[in-house]
Every structure is written in structure tokens, then in C-alpha cells.
Short mmCIF file of C-alpha atoms in Angstrom, two decimals:
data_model
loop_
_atom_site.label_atom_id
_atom_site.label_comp_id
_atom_site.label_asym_id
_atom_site.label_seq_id
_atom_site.Cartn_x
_atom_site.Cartn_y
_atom_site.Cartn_z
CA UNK A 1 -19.28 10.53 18.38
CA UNK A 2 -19.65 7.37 16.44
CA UNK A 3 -21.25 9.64 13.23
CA UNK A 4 -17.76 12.18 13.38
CA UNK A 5 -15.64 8.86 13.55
CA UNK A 6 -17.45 6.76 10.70
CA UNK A 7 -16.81 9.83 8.90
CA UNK A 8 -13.15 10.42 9.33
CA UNK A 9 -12.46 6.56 8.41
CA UNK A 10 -14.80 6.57 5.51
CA UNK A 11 -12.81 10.14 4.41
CA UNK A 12 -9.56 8.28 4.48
CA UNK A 13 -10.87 4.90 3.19
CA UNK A 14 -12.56 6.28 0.19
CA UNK A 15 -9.55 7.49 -1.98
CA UNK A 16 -7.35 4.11 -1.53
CA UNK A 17 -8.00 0.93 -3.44
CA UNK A 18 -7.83 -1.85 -1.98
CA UNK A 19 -8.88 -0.57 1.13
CA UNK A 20 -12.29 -1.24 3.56
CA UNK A 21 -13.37 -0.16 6.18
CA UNK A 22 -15.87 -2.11 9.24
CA UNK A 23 -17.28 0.16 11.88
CA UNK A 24 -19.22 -1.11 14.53
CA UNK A 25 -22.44 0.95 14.99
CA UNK A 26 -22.08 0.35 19.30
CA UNK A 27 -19.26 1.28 21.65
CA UNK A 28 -17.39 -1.03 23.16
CA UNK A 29 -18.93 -3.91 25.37
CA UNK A 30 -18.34 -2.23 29.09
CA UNK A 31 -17.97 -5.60 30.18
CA UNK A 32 -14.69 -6.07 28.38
CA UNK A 33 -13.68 -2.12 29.06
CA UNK A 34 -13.61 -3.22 32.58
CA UNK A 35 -11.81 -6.17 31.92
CA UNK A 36 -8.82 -4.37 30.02
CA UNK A 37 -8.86 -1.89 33.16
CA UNK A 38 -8.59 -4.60 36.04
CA UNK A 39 -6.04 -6.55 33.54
CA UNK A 40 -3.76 -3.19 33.50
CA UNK A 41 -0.67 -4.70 33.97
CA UNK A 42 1.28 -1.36 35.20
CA UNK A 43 -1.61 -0.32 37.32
CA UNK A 44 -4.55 -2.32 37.95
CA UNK A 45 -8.19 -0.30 37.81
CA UNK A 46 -7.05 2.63 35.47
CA UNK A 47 -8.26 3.13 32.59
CA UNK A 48 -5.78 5.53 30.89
CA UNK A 49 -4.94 2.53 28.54
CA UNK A 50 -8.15 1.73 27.03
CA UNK A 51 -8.26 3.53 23.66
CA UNK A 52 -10.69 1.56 22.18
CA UNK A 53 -14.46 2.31 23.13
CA UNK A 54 -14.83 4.16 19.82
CA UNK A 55 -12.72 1.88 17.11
CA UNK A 56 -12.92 0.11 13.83
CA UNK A 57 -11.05 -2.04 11.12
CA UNK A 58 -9.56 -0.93 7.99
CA UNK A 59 -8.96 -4.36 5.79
CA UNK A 60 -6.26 -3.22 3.10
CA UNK A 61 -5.65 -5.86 0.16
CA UNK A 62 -1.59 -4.79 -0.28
CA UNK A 63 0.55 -2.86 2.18
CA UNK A 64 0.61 -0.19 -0.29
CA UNK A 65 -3.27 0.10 0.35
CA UNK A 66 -1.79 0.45 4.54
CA UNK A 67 0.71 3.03 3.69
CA UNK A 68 -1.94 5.17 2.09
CA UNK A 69 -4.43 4.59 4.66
CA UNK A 70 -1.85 5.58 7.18
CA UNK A 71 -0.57 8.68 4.91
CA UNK A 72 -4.73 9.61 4.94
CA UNK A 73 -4.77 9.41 8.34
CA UNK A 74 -1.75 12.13 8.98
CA UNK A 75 -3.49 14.36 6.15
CA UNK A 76 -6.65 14.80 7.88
CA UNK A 77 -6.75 17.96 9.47
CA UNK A 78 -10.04 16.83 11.36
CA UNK A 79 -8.14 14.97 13.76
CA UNK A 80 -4.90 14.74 16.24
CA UNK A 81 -2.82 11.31 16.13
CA UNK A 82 -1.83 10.43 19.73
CA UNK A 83 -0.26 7.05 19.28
CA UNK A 84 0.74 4.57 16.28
CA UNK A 85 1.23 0.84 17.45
CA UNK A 86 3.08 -1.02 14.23
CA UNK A 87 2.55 -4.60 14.84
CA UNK A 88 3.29 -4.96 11.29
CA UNK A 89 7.31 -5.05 11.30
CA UNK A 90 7.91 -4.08 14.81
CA UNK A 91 6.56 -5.85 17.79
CA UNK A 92 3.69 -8.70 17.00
CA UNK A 93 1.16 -9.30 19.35
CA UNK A 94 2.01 -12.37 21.75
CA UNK A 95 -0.08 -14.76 19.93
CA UNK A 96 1.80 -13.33 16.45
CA UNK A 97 -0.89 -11.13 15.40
CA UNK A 98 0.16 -8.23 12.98
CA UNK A 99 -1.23 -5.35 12.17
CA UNK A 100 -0.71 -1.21 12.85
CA UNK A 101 -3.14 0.25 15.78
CA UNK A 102 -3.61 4.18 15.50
CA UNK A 103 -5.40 6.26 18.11
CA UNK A 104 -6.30 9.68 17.34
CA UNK A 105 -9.19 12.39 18.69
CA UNK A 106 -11.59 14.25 16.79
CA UNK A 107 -10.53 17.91 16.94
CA UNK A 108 -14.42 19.02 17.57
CA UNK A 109 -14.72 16.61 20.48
CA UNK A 110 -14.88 18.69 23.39
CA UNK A 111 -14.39 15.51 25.51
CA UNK A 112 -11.26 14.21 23.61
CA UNK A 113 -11.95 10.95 23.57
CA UNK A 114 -9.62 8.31 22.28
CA UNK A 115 -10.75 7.33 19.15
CA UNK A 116 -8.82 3.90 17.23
CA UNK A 117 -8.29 2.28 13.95
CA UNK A 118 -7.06 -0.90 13.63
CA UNK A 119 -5.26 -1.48 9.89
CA UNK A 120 -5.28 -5.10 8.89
CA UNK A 121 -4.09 -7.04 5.95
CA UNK A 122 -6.38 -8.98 3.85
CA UNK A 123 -4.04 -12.21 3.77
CA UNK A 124 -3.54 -12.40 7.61
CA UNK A 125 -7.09 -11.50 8.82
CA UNK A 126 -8.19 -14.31 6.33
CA UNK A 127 -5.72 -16.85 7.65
CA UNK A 128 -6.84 -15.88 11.41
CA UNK A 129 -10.82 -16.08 10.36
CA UNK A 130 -9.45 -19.91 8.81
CA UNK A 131 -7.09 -20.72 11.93
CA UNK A 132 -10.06 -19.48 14.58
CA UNK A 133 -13.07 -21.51 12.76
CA UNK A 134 -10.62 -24.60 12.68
CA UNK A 135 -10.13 -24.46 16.41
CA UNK A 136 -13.50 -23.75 17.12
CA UNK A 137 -14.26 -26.61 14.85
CA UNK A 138 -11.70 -29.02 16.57
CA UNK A 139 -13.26 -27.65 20.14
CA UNK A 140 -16.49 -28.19 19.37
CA UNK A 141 -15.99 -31.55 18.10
CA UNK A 142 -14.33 -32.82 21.21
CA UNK A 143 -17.24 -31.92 23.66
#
């Protein structure tokens, strides 16, 4: 499963400057799988909202590089989209994170699992990587 996905992001990473892509070669830490499943606000102990066991990061240098990315994405033929979260212009995270969360399947996935991509700019995952090693900083220094 994580082979087909590396391949669909590289597939749609590839053609766009600007644009690249981090997989992680594990699945997601079942420690925090569980966690997002007891924390299911609407109904606490299902699952049905965790899409992220298989995922990765696309880091795009302009928003042109996102719009292709996201124009790749649609394109593919190898794969179903199943939900778009824009966090970009629509609804920020709490803590004012942006960026534009897409969850798709691999068509030859007899399982259908949930596969997503997170698509992140350059400029704000640089100024959270700053903003998180100055509070860790600050933290640490404080103990």
C-alpha cells in the first residue's frame, strides 16, 4: 500500500515546479490512531474519521505550484477523491494552520483504504518549523 501511494504522489509531484513531496516510509503511529478515535468528537471510539494511516506532505513553493498539484490529483485516473479539506481560504485549523487536506483511494486497493495528502506552502510550513523551535526553545529554557 505504501509503494501504490508513494507512487501516485511522486506521479503528480513530478510534472510541477516548485513542488515536493515527503512520504513517510511507516503507517501511522497506532498510538495516535487511537487517540484521534477516542477524541471523535461526534462519536467517541469510531474510527470512520481517521483518514490518515497512509498520508504524506506535498511542500509547494507558490500556490500556483498547489493548484497544479491539486489539478494532478483530479487527472489521475489511478485513484478516486473522497474528500478535499481547503484550509487554505476556507476554514483554518483552530490554532490558524493553513493548508488543503485531500483523501483519496487507490482504485486497485481491494480494501479501499483512505489514503491522504496534505498540500502545504513553503512560507507557512517554514514560519511554523521557526514558531515551534522558538517555543520549544523558550520551554526548554524555563525547566
Amino acid at each position: 500500500m505504501m509503494d501504490a501511494y508513494a507512487r501516485v504522489i511522486r506521479d503528480v509531484v513530478k510534472p510541477v515546479d516548485g513542488a515536493t513531496a515527503s512520504i513517510p516510509t511507516t503507517l501511522k503511529n497506532v498510538v495516535r490512531i487511537v487517540e484521534k478515535t477516542v477524541l471523535n468528537v461526534d462519536n467517541p471510539g469510531n474510527c470512520n474519521r481517521v483518514f490518515d494511516v497512509v498520508r504524506g506532505m506535498v511542500e509547494c513553493r507558490t500556490m500556483t505550484a498547489v493548484a497544479q498539484v491539486l489539478s494532478n490529483l483530479d487527472a489521475n485516473q489511478g485513484i478516486e477523491l473522497v474528500r478535499m479539506k481547503d484550509r487554505f481560504l476556507r476554514e483554518p485549523s483552530p490554532g490558524g494552520w493553513r493548508d488543503c487536506m485531500v483523501c483519496f483511494v487507490i482504485n486497485d486497493d481491494p480494501n479501499k483504504h483512505v489514503c491522504e495528502v496534505q498540500l502545504v506552502h513553503h512560507d507557512l510550513l517554514t514560519a511554523r518549523d521557526r514558531k515551534s523551535t522558538r517555543l520549544n526553545s523558550s520551554h526548554l529554557r524555563h525547566l
